Short mmCIF file of N, CA and C in Angstrom, two decimals:
data_model
loop_
_atom_site.label_atom_id
_atom_site.label_comp_id
_atom_site.label_asym_id
_atom_site.label_seq_id
_atom_site.Cartn_x
_atom_site.Cartn_y
_atom_site.Cartn_z
N MET A 1 0.79 -1.21 -0.02
CA MET A 1 -0.03 0.01 0.00
C MET A 1 0.85 1.29 -0.02
N TYR A 2 1.78 1.39 1.01
CA TYR A 2 2.70 2.51 1.01
C TYR A 2 4.08 2.01 0.72
N GLN A 3 4.95 2.90 0.13
CA GLN A 3 6.31 2.50 -0.04
C GLN A 3 6.95 2.49 1.36
N GLN A 4 7.75 1.49 1.68
CA GLN A 4 8.31 1.32 3.02
C GLN A 4 9.82 1.34 2.96
N SER A 5 10.46 1.90 4.00
CA SER A 5 11.91 1.86 4.25
C SER A 5 12.15 1.67 5.75
N GLY A 6 12.43 0.49 6.14
CA GLY A 6 12.55 0.15 7.53
C GLY A 6 11.16 0.28 8.19
N ASN A 7 11.08 1.00 9.24
CA ASN A 7 9.74 1.24 9.90
C ASN A 7 9.15 2.61 9.51
N PHE A 8 9.63 3.15 8.31
CA PHE A 8 9.13 4.46 7.88
C PHE A 8 8.38 4.16 6.59
N PHE A 9 7.37 4.99 6.29
CA PHE A 9 6.48 4.86 5.13
C PHE A 9 6.44 6.21 4.43
N ARG A 10 6.38 6.14 3.09
CA ARG A 10 6.42 7.38 2.29
C ARG A 10 5.00 7.83 2.10
N MET A 11 4.72 9.14 2.26
CA MET A 11 3.40 9.67 2.05
C MET A 11 3.09 9.58 0.56
N PRO A 12 1.95 8.85 0.24
CA PRO A 12 1.60 8.72 -1.20
C PRO A 12 1.05 10.02 -1.79
N ASP A 13 1.04 10.10 -3.07
CA ASP A 13 0.37 11.23 -3.69
C ASP A 13 -1.10 11.13 -3.34
N HIS A 14 -1.76 12.24 -3.09
CA HIS A 14 -3.15 12.32 -2.71
C HIS A 14 -3.71 13.55 -3.26
N SER A 15 -4.96 13.53 -3.83
CA SER A 15 -5.55 14.64 -4.46
C SER A 15 -5.77 15.80 -3.49
N ALA A 16 -5.89 15.57 -2.22
CA ALA A 16 -6.17 16.63 -1.24
C ALA A 16 -4.94 17.45 -0.81
N PHE A 17 -3.73 16.89 -1.13
CA PHE A 17 -2.52 17.48 -0.72
C PHE A 17 -1.69 18.04 -1.82
N TYR A 18 -1.03 19.14 -1.53
CA TYR A 18 0.09 19.66 -2.33
C TYR A 18 1.36 19.61 -1.48
N LYS A 19 2.35 18.90 -1.95
CA LYS A 19 3.60 18.68 -1.18
C LYS A 19 4.45 19.92 -1.37
N VAL A 20 4.57 20.74 -0.33
CA VAL A 20 5.39 22.03 -0.38
C VAL A 20 6.87 21.68 -0.64
N ARG A 21 7.33 20.70 0.11
CA ARG A 21 8.74 20.19 -0.07
C ARG A 21 8.63 18.67 -0.23
N THR A 22 9.30 18.11 -1.13
CA THR A 22 9.14 16.69 -1.36
C THR A 22 10.19 15.79 -0.66
N GLY A 23 11.21 16.33 -0.16
CA GLY A 23 12.29 15.48 0.45
C GLY A 23 12.00 14.83 1.79
N MET A 24 11.16 15.50 2.56
CA MET A 24 10.79 14.99 3.92
C MET A 24 9.35 14.54 4.01
N GLN A 25 9.08 13.43 3.28
CA GLN A 25 7.75 12.90 3.16
C GLN A 25 7.62 11.50 3.75
N TRP A 26 8.45 11.16 4.73
CA TRP A 26 8.41 9.84 5.36
C TRP A 26 8.01 9.97 6.78
N GLY A 27 7.17 8.99 7.22
CA GLY A 27 6.68 8.94 8.58
C GLY A 27 6.36 7.56 9.05
N LYS A 28 6.07 7.51 10.33
CA LYS A 28 5.58 6.19 10.89
C LYS A 28 4.25 5.88 10.27
N ARG A 29 3.86 4.58 10.32
CA ARG A 29 2.67 4.16 9.63
C ARG A 29 1.43 4.94 10.11
N TRP A 30 1.32 5.17 11.39
CA TRP A 30 0.16 5.87 11.93
C TRP A 30 0.13 7.34 11.52
N MET A 31 1.25 7.89 11.22
CA MET A 31 1.22 9.28 10.72
C MET A 31 0.76 9.33 9.31
N ILE A 32 1.26 8.41 8.46
CA ILE A 32 0.73 8.36 7.08
C ILE A 32 -0.75 8.04 7.08
N ASP A 33 -1.17 7.10 7.92
CA ASP A 33 -2.66 6.85 7.93
C ASP A 33 -3.45 8.03 8.35
N PHE A 34 -2.93 8.76 9.36
CA PHE A 34 -3.58 10.00 9.81
C PHE A 34 -3.71 11.00 8.59
N LEU A 35 -2.66 11.19 7.88
CA LEU A 35 -2.70 12.15 6.76
C LEU A 35 -3.63 11.71 5.64
N VAL A 36 -3.61 10.48 5.34
CA VAL A 36 -4.51 9.95 4.30
C VAL A 36 -5.94 10.12 4.72
N GLN A 37 -6.24 9.86 6.00
CA GLN A 37 -7.65 10.02 6.51
C GLN A 37 -8.07 11.52 6.46
N LEU A 38 -7.05 12.39 6.82
CA LEU A 38 -7.28 13.80 6.77
C LEU A 38 -7.58 14.26 5.34
N GLY A 39 -6.84 13.70 4.41
CA GLY A 39 -7.08 14.09 3.01
C GLY A 39 -8.50 13.61 2.51
N ARG A 40 -8.87 12.48 2.93
CA ARG A 40 -10.21 11.94 2.61
C ARG A 40 -11.29 12.81 3.14
N ALA A 41 -11.13 13.25 4.39
CA ALA A 41 -12.13 14.07 5.05
C ALA A 41 -12.15 15.44 4.41
N TRP A 42 -11.03 16.00 3.97
CA TRP A 42 -11.04 17.27 3.29
C TRP A 42 -11.70 17.18 1.96
N ASP A 43 -11.45 16.05 1.15
CA ASP A 43 -12.05 15.86 -0.10
C ASP A 43 -13.53 15.53 -0.05
N SER A 44 -14.00 15.09 1.11
CA SER A 44 -15.46 14.69 1.23
C SER A 44 -16.43 15.87 1.33
N ASP A 45 -15.89 17.11 1.60
CA ASP A 45 -16.79 18.22 1.78
C ASP A 45 -16.40 19.31 0.80
N ILE A 46 -17.12 19.47 -0.24
CA ILE A 46 -16.79 20.33 -1.36
C ILE A 46 -16.75 21.87 -0.90
N TYR A 47 -17.53 22.13 0.14
CA TYR A 47 -17.58 23.51 0.67
C TYR A 47 -16.23 24.04 1.02
N TRP A 48 -15.43 23.14 1.75
CA TRP A 48 -14.13 23.65 2.26
C TRP A 48 -13.04 23.58 1.19
N GLN A 49 -13.28 22.88 0.07
CA GLN A 49 -12.27 22.75 -0.93
C GLN A 49 -12.22 24.00 -1.90
N ILE A 50 -13.26 24.68 -2.03
CA ILE A 50 -13.43 25.72 -2.99
C ILE A 50 -13.18 27.09 -2.37
N ASP A 51 -12.23 27.90 -3.02
CA ASP A 51 -11.95 29.23 -2.53
C ASP A 51 -12.92 30.21 -3.04
N GLU A 52 -12.65 31.52 -2.73
CA GLU A 52 -13.62 32.59 -3.13
C GLU A 52 -13.81 32.69 -4.67
N SER A 53 -12.76 32.34 -5.41
CA SER A 53 -12.85 32.45 -6.86
C SER A 53 -13.25 31.15 -7.51
N GLY A 54 -13.65 30.13 -6.72
CA GLY A 54 -14.19 28.85 -7.24
C GLY A 54 -13.07 27.84 -7.56
N ASN A 55 -11.87 28.11 -7.08
CA ASN A 55 -10.73 27.27 -7.30
C ASN A 55 -10.69 26.16 -6.25
N TYR A 56 -10.27 24.94 -6.60
CA TYR A 56 -10.08 23.87 -5.60
C TYR A 56 -8.91 24.18 -4.73
N SER A 57 -9.01 24.05 -3.50
CA SER A 57 -7.84 24.31 -2.60
C SER A 57 -7.33 23.00 -2.00
N GLN A 58 -6.05 22.68 -2.26
CA GLN A 58 -5.40 21.58 -1.61
C GLN A 58 -4.84 22.01 -0.26
N ILE A 59 -4.57 20.97 0.54
CA ILE A 59 -3.91 21.19 1.89
C ILE A 59 -2.44 21.24 1.52
N PRO A 60 -1.70 22.38 1.90
CA PRO A 60 -0.28 22.37 1.72
C PRO A 60 0.43 21.58 2.76
N LEU A 61 0.99 20.46 2.32
CA LEU A 61 1.70 19.60 3.20
C LEU A 61 3.17 19.86 3.27
N GLY A 62 3.64 20.08 4.48
CA GLY A 62 5.11 20.41 4.60
C GLY A 62 5.87 19.17 5.03
N ASP A 63 6.86 19.36 5.89
CA ASP A 63 7.79 18.24 6.17
C ASP A 63 7.22 17.27 7.24
N ILE A 64 7.52 15.97 7.03
CA ILE A 64 7.30 14.93 7.96
C ILE A 64 8.63 14.52 8.53
N SER A 65 9.35 13.59 7.83
CA SER A 65 10.70 13.24 8.21
C SER A 65 11.48 12.73 7.01
N VAL A 66 12.78 12.46 7.14
CA VAL A 66 13.54 11.92 6.08
C VAL A 66 13.35 10.41 6.00
N GLU A 67 13.77 9.80 4.92
CA GLU A 67 13.60 8.36 4.75
C GLU A 67 14.42 7.64 5.85
N GLY A 68 13.68 6.78 6.60
CA GLY A 68 14.37 6.02 7.61
C GLY A 68 14.56 6.78 8.95
N GLY A 69 14.14 8.00 8.99
CA GLY A 69 14.35 8.87 10.17
C GLY A 69 15.68 9.45 10.24
N SER A 70 16.01 10.08 11.29
CA SER A 70 17.37 10.68 11.44
C SER A 70 17.93 10.42 12.80
N PRO A 71 19.21 10.66 13.01
CA PRO A 71 19.86 10.37 14.32
C PRO A 71 19.22 11.22 15.40
N PRO A 72 19.51 10.79 16.67
CA PRO A 72 19.00 11.54 17.80
C PRO A 72 19.56 12.95 17.85
N ARG A 73 18.88 13.85 18.60
CA ARG A 73 19.33 15.30 18.67
C ARG A 73 20.78 15.43 19.14
N TRP A 74 21.16 14.58 20.06
CA TRP A 74 22.52 14.72 20.63
C TRP A 74 23.66 14.33 19.53
N LYS A 75 23.24 13.68 18.45
CA LYS A 75 24.14 13.46 17.39
C LYS A 75 24.06 14.52 16.21
N VAL A 76 22.88 14.84 15.89
CA VAL A 76 22.55 15.83 14.81
C VAL A 76 21.51 16.78 15.32
N PRO A 77 21.90 18.04 15.71
CA PRO A 77 20.90 18.99 16.31
C PRO A 77 19.72 19.32 15.45
N ARG A 78 19.86 19.39 14.12
CA ARG A 78 18.78 19.82 13.29
C ARG A 78 18.65 18.91 11.97
N VAL A 79 17.42 18.70 11.53
CA VAL A 79 17.19 17.87 10.34
C VAL A 79 16.31 18.79 9.49
N GLY A 80 16.83 19.10 8.26
CA GLY A 80 16.07 19.95 7.39
C GLY A 80 15.60 21.27 7.97
N GLY A 81 16.38 21.79 8.90
CA GLY A 81 16.06 23.09 9.55
C GLY A 81 15.22 22.86 10.82
N HIS A 82 14.86 21.64 11.18
CA HIS A 82 13.98 21.37 12.35
C HIS A 82 14.72 20.78 13.45
N VAL A 83 14.33 21.07 14.68
CA VAL A 83 14.78 20.32 15.82
C VAL A 83 14.00 19.02 15.99
N SER A 84 12.76 19.05 15.66
CA SER A 84 11.94 17.78 15.70
C SER A 84 11.95 17.15 14.25
N HIS A 85 10.94 16.47 13.94
CA HIS A 85 10.82 15.84 12.59
C HIS A 85 11.84 14.72 12.33
N ARG A 86 12.38 14.08 13.31
CA ARG A 86 13.36 12.98 13.14
C ARG A 86 12.78 11.60 13.28
N CYS A 87 11.63 11.47 13.90
CA CYS A 87 11.09 10.17 14.19
C CYS A 87 9.92 9.72 13.42
N GLY A 88 9.38 10.61 12.56
CA GLY A 88 8.20 10.30 11.77
C GLY A 88 6.89 10.50 12.42
N VAL A 89 6.85 11.26 13.52
CA VAL A 89 5.68 11.49 14.24
C VAL A 89 5.25 12.96 14.22
N ASP A 90 6.06 13.78 13.54
CA ASP A 90 5.74 15.26 13.40
C ASP A 90 5.45 15.54 11.97
N VAL A 91 4.58 16.49 11.75
CA VAL A 91 4.30 16.98 10.37
C VAL A 91 3.87 18.44 10.41
N ASP A 92 4.24 19.20 9.43
CA ASP A 92 3.85 20.54 9.19
C ASP A 92 2.80 20.66 8.14
N ILE A 93 1.68 21.26 8.44
CA ILE A 93 0.67 21.50 7.54
C ILE A 93 0.33 22.98 7.44
N TYR A 94 0.53 23.57 6.30
CA TYR A 94 0.35 25.04 6.18
C TYR A 94 -1.08 25.44 6.12
N VAL A 95 -1.28 26.75 6.50
CA VAL A 95 -2.63 27.29 6.53
C VAL A 95 -3.16 27.40 5.10
N ILE A 96 -4.45 27.63 5.00
CA ILE A 96 -5.09 27.72 3.66
C ILE A 96 -5.13 29.17 3.25
N SER A 97 -4.83 29.38 2.01
CA SER A 97 -4.87 30.82 1.43
C SER A 97 -6.23 31.02 0.75
N LYS A 98 -6.61 32.37 0.73
CA LYS A 98 -7.89 32.69 0.11
C LYS A 98 -7.96 32.34 -1.36
N ASP A 99 -6.85 32.42 -2.10
CA ASP A 99 -6.92 32.14 -3.50
C ASP A 99 -6.72 30.69 -3.89
N GLY A 100 -6.56 29.90 -2.86
CA GLY A 100 -6.47 28.43 -3.12
C GLY A 100 -5.09 27.99 -3.55
N THR A 101 -4.14 28.88 -3.61
CA THR A 101 -2.76 28.54 -3.97
C THR A 101 -2.09 27.87 -2.77
N PRO A 102 -1.69 26.67 -2.93
CA PRO A 102 -0.91 26.02 -1.87
C PRO A 102 0.46 26.56 -1.73
N THR A 103 0.63 27.20 -0.45
CA THR A 103 1.90 27.94 -0.29
C THR A 103 2.27 27.99 1.15
N SER A 104 3.54 28.24 1.41
CA SER A 104 3.89 28.37 2.87
C SER A 104 4.01 29.89 3.16
N LYS A 105 3.63 30.75 2.18
CA LYS A 105 3.78 32.16 2.33
C LYS A 105 2.57 32.85 2.88
N SER A 106 1.46 32.17 3.05
CA SER A 106 0.27 32.79 3.74
C SER A 106 0.48 32.55 5.18
N PHE A 107 0.08 33.53 6.00
CA PHE A 107 0.22 33.38 7.41
C PHE A 107 -0.87 34.20 8.11
N TYR A 108 -1.04 33.91 9.41
CA TYR A 108 -2.05 34.58 10.18
C TYR A 108 -1.88 36.08 10.09
N GLY A 109 -2.91 36.79 9.71
CA GLY A 109 -2.91 38.19 9.59
C GLY A 109 -2.60 38.75 8.20
N SER A 110 -2.11 37.85 7.31
CA SER A 110 -1.80 38.34 5.89
C SER A 110 -3.16 38.41 5.16
N THR A 111 -3.11 39.22 4.09
CA THR A 111 -4.32 39.43 3.30
C THR A 111 -4.85 38.14 2.57
N ASN A 112 -3.89 37.23 2.29
CA ASN A 112 -4.27 36.03 1.61
C ASN A 112 -4.64 34.81 2.53
N TYR A 113 -4.61 35.06 3.88
CA TYR A 113 -4.90 34.03 4.87
C TYR A 113 -6.41 33.77 4.95
N ASP A 114 -6.87 32.58 4.81
CA ASP A 114 -8.28 32.24 4.87
C ASP A 114 -8.51 31.57 6.26
N LEU A 115 -9.00 32.49 7.18
CA LEU A 115 -9.28 31.98 8.53
C LEU A 115 -10.30 30.92 8.60
N ALA A 116 -11.42 31.13 7.90
CA ALA A 116 -12.53 30.16 7.91
C ALA A 116 -12.15 28.73 7.53
N ARG A 117 -11.42 28.69 6.40
CA ARG A 117 -11.01 27.35 5.92
C ARG A 117 -9.86 26.80 6.74
N THR A 118 -9.01 27.67 7.28
CA THR A 118 -7.96 27.17 8.15
C THR A 118 -8.56 26.58 9.43
N LYS A 119 -9.61 27.27 9.92
CA LYS A 119 -10.34 26.75 11.15
C LYS A 119 -10.92 25.36 10.85
N GLU A 120 -11.49 25.18 9.64
CA GLU A 120 -12.06 23.89 9.35
C GLU A 120 -10.93 22.86 9.19
N LEU A 121 -9.80 23.21 8.61
CA LEU A 121 -8.67 22.33 8.53
C LEU A 121 -8.27 21.87 10.00
N GLY A 122 -8.10 22.82 10.91
CA GLY A 122 -7.80 22.57 12.24
C GLY A 122 -8.83 21.66 12.97
N ARG A 123 -10.11 21.90 12.69
CA ARG A 123 -11.18 21.07 13.28
C ARG A 123 -11.01 19.60 12.79
N LEU A 124 -10.73 19.43 11.48
CA LEU A 124 -10.54 18.08 10.97
C LEU A 124 -9.32 17.44 11.54
N ILE A 125 -8.25 18.19 11.77
CA ILE A 125 -7.05 17.65 12.41
C ILE A 125 -7.45 17.06 13.71
N LEU A 126 -8.20 17.79 14.55
CA LEU A 126 -8.69 17.37 15.86
C LEU A 126 -9.55 16.10 15.71
N LYS A 127 -10.53 16.16 14.76
CA LYS A 127 -11.41 15.03 14.62
C LYS A 127 -10.71 13.78 14.17
N ILE A 128 -9.82 13.84 13.14
CA ILE A 128 -9.15 12.70 12.57
C ILE A 128 -8.09 12.21 13.58
N GLY A 129 -7.46 13.12 14.29
CA GLY A 129 -6.36 12.75 15.18
C GLY A 129 -6.82 11.93 16.38
N LYS A 130 -8.11 11.97 16.69
CA LYS A 130 -8.69 11.15 17.80
C LYS A 130 -7.71 11.22 19.01
N GLN A 131 -7.36 10.08 19.56
CA GLN A 131 -6.51 10.02 20.73
C GLN A 131 -5.07 9.94 20.37
N ASP A 132 -4.70 10.00 19.09
CA ASP A 132 -3.27 9.93 18.68
C ASP A 132 -2.52 11.22 18.77
N LEU A 133 -3.25 12.36 18.87
CA LEU A 133 -2.61 13.67 18.93
C LEU A 133 -1.82 13.86 20.18
N GLU A 134 -0.62 14.25 20.15
CA GLU A 134 0.18 14.64 21.35
C GLU A 134 0.04 16.18 21.50
N LYS A 135 0.32 16.91 20.36
CA LYS A 135 0.18 18.34 20.42
C LYS A 135 -0.06 18.86 18.98
N VAL A 136 -0.62 20.04 18.98
CA VAL A 136 -0.81 20.82 17.71
C VAL A 136 -0.34 22.25 18.04
N LEU A 137 0.73 22.67 17.48
CA LEU A 137 1.33 23.99 17.70
C LEU A 137 0.96 24.94 16.55
N ILE A 138 0.32 26.05 16.85
CA ILE A 138 -0.12 27.02 15.78
C ILE A 138 -0.15 28.42 16.43
N GLY A 139 0.03 29.41 15.62
CA GLY A 139 -0.15 30.79 16.04
C GLY A 139 -1.45 31.42 15.49
N GLY A 140 -1.74 32.55 16.08
CA GLY A 140 -2.94 33.26 15.67
C GLY A 140 -4.05 33.18 16.68
N ASP A 141 -4.31 34.25 17.33
CA ASP A 141 -5.29 34.23 18.49
C ASP A 141 -6.65 33.70 18.12
N ASP A 142 -7.23 34.14 16.99
CA ASP A 142 -8.55 33.70 16.66
C ASP A 142 -8.65 32.16 16.37
N LEU A 143 -7.66 31.69 15.66
CA LEU A 143 -7.61 30.30 15.31
C LEU A 143 -7.35 29.42 16.58
N VAL A 144 -6.43 29.81 17.43
CA VAL A 144 -6.15 29.11 18.67
C VAL A 144 -7.37 29.04 19.54
N SER A 145 -8.09 30.15 19.74
CA SER A 145 -9.29 30.25 20.61
C SER A 145 -10.28 29.30 20.05
N TYR A 146 -10.55 29.35 18.75
CA TYR A 146 -11.56 28.37 18.14
C TYR A 146 -11.15 26.94 18.36
N LEU A 147 -9.89 26.58 18.10
CA LEU A 147 -9.52 25.17 18.20
C LEU A 147 -9.50 24.72 19.67
N LYS A 148 -9.25 25.59 20.63
CA LYS A 148 -9.34 25.23 22.04
C LYS A 148 -10.79 24.91 22.39
N THR A 149 -11.76 25.56 21.81
CA THR A 149 -13.15 25.22 22.08
C THR A 149 -13.57 23.88 21.47
N LYS A 150 -12.84 23.52 20.41
CA LYS A 150 -13.18 22.20 19.75
C LYS A 150 -12.44 21.02 20.36
N GLU A 151 -11.38 21.26 21.14
CA GLU A 151 -10.56 20.17 21.74
C GLU A 151 -11.44 19.10 22.43
N THR A 152 -12.28 19.57 23.36
CA THR A 152 -13.04 18.67 24.22
C THR A 152 -14.10 17.95 23.33
N GLU A 153 -14.60 18.65 22.33
CA GLU A 153 -15.59 18.06 21.48
C GLU A 153 -15.11 16.71 20.82
N TYR A 154 -13.84 16.67 20.58
CA TYR A 154 -13.23 15.48 19.97
C TYR A 154 -12.42 14.69 20.98
N GLY A 155 -12.60 14.90 22.23
CA GLY A 155 -12.01 14.03 23.28
C GLY A 155 -10.56 14.44 23.61
N HIS A 156 -10.09 15.61 23.29
CA HIS A 156 -8.71 16.01 23.57
C HIS A 156 -8.68 16.89 24.80
N SER A 157 -7.49 16.95 25.35
CA SER A 157 -7.28 17.85 26.52
C SER A 157 -5.88 18.39 26.32
N ASN A 158 -5.83 19.72 26.20
CA ASN A 158 -4.56 20.51 26.11
C ASN A 158 -3.63 20.05 25.00
N VAL A 159 -4.15 19.68 23.83
CA VAL A 159 -3.24 19.39 22.75
C VAL A 159 -2.94 20.62 21.90
N ILE A 160 -3.85 21.60 21.90
CA ILE A 160 -3.58 22.87 21.16
C ILE A 160 -2.65 23.76 22.00
N GLU A 161 -1.47 24.00 21.39
CA GLU A 161 -0.53 24.92 22.05
C GLU A 161 -0.34 26.17 21.18
N HIS A 162 -0.59 27.32 21.84
CA HIS A 162 -0.39 28.59 21.15
C HIS A 162 1.00 29.04 21.08
N ASP A 163 1.49 29.27 19.87
CA ASP A 163 2.77 29.87 19.61
C ASP A 163 2.63 31.32 19.30
N PRO A 164 2.85 32.20 20.31
CA PRO A 164 2.56 33.63 20.00
C PRO A 164 3.65 34.27 19.16
N GLY A 165 4.78 33.59 18.94
CA GLY A 165 5.83 34.11 18.08
C GLY A 165 5.56 33.88 16.63
N ALA A 166 6.54 34.15 15.80
CA ALA A 166 6.36 34.07 14.43
C ALA A 166 6.56 32.63 13.82
N MET A 167 7.09 31.73 14.59
CA MET A 167 7.48 30.45 14.08
C MET A 167 6.30 29.57 13.49
N HIS A 168 5.14 29.68 14.05
CA HIS A 168 4.01 28.87 13.63
C HIS A 168 2.75 29.70 13.16
N LEU A 169 2.96 30.83 12.63
CA LEU A 169 1.89 31.65 12.14
C LEU A 169 1.41 31.19 10.78
N ASN A 170 2.27 30.41 10.10
CA ASN A 170 1.87 29.90 8.76
C ASN A 170 1.63 28.42 8.65
N HIS A 171 1.76 27.71 9.78
CA HIS A 171 1.50 26.30 9.66
C HIS A 171 1.20 25.65 11.01
N PHE A 172 0.47 24.53 10.94
CA PHE A 172 0.25 23.67 12.09
C PHE A 172 1.46 22.78 12.23
N HIS A 173 2.01 22.67 13.43
CA HIS A 173 3.02 21.63 13.68
C HIS A 173 2.29 20.57 14.51
N ILE A 174 2.12 19.38 13.90
CA ILE A 174 1.35 18.41 14.57
C ILE A 174 2.27 17.27 14.99
N ARG A 175 2.12 16.84 16.23
CA ARG A 175 2.91 15.69 16.76
C ARG A 175 1.93 14.65 17.18
N LEU A 176 2.07 13.43 16.65
CA LEU A 176 1.30 12.31 17.07
C LEU A 176 2.13 11.56 18.25
N LYS A 177 1.37 10.86 19.00
CA LYS A 177 1.96 9.99 20.04
C LYS A 177 2.90 9.00 19.39
N ASN A 178 4.04 8.80 20.07
CA ASN A 178 5.01 7.82 19.55
C ASN A 178 4.69 6.42 20.06
N LYS A 179 3.98 5.70 19.21
CA LYS A 179 3.49 4.39 19.60
C LYS A 179 4.44 3.28 19.65
N ASP A 180 5.59 3.44 19.07
CA ASP A 180 6.62 2.36 19.10
C ASP A 180 7.61 2.48 20.22
N GLY A 181 7.50 3.52 21.05
CA GLY A 181 8.31 3.58 22.25
C GLY A 181 9.71 4.08 22.02
N ASP A 182 9.99 4.63 20.82
CA ASP A 182 11.30 5.13 20.50
C ASP A 182 11.73 6.22 21.44
N LYS A 183 12.68 6.00 22.33
CA LYS A 183 13.09 7.00 23.38
C LYS A 183 13.93 8.07 22.83
N SER A 184 14.48 7.94 21.59
CA SER A 184 15.38 8.99 21.04
C SER A 184 14.59 10.18 20.42
N CYS A 185 13.28 10.01 20.43
CA CYS A 185 12.50 11.14 19.86
C CYS A 185 12.31 12.18 20.98
#
């Protein structure tokens, strides 16, 4: 079903996603399953797919991990510019833009940022993530407030973390629970 390398699996091409960077598209099986389910949920509701001009909007998918994962932090401090993303349980998903263009350049407060559809994407992340979510890091007061009200609706407690700085104004940083007990993560 998925291309496999050790205990890592490659994110398959999916109509709901636009891969912002293609090099870091490897994750643990449950991460790839989560993303495929998220894509199916996004594709199932035409209302959220279409932007103001009638264009289909894909989910801009960022980094997961490198093939096979990467060494522990004490050996290699950063992987592809990240401190995390080494164990296949982290993923970056960018916010939705008003014109439907999949980009990492839209951010909370910019004129091209689509708050309504980004809220829906966040809601779907909470819904699909069920009890697998460890944390969701995102910036933007309105978005964070909305998602905090949705947490309990989907059985979560304190998974939404507000990043008031500029690091996560343009993307969700999602971490799933590490089910295989790898302590180096």
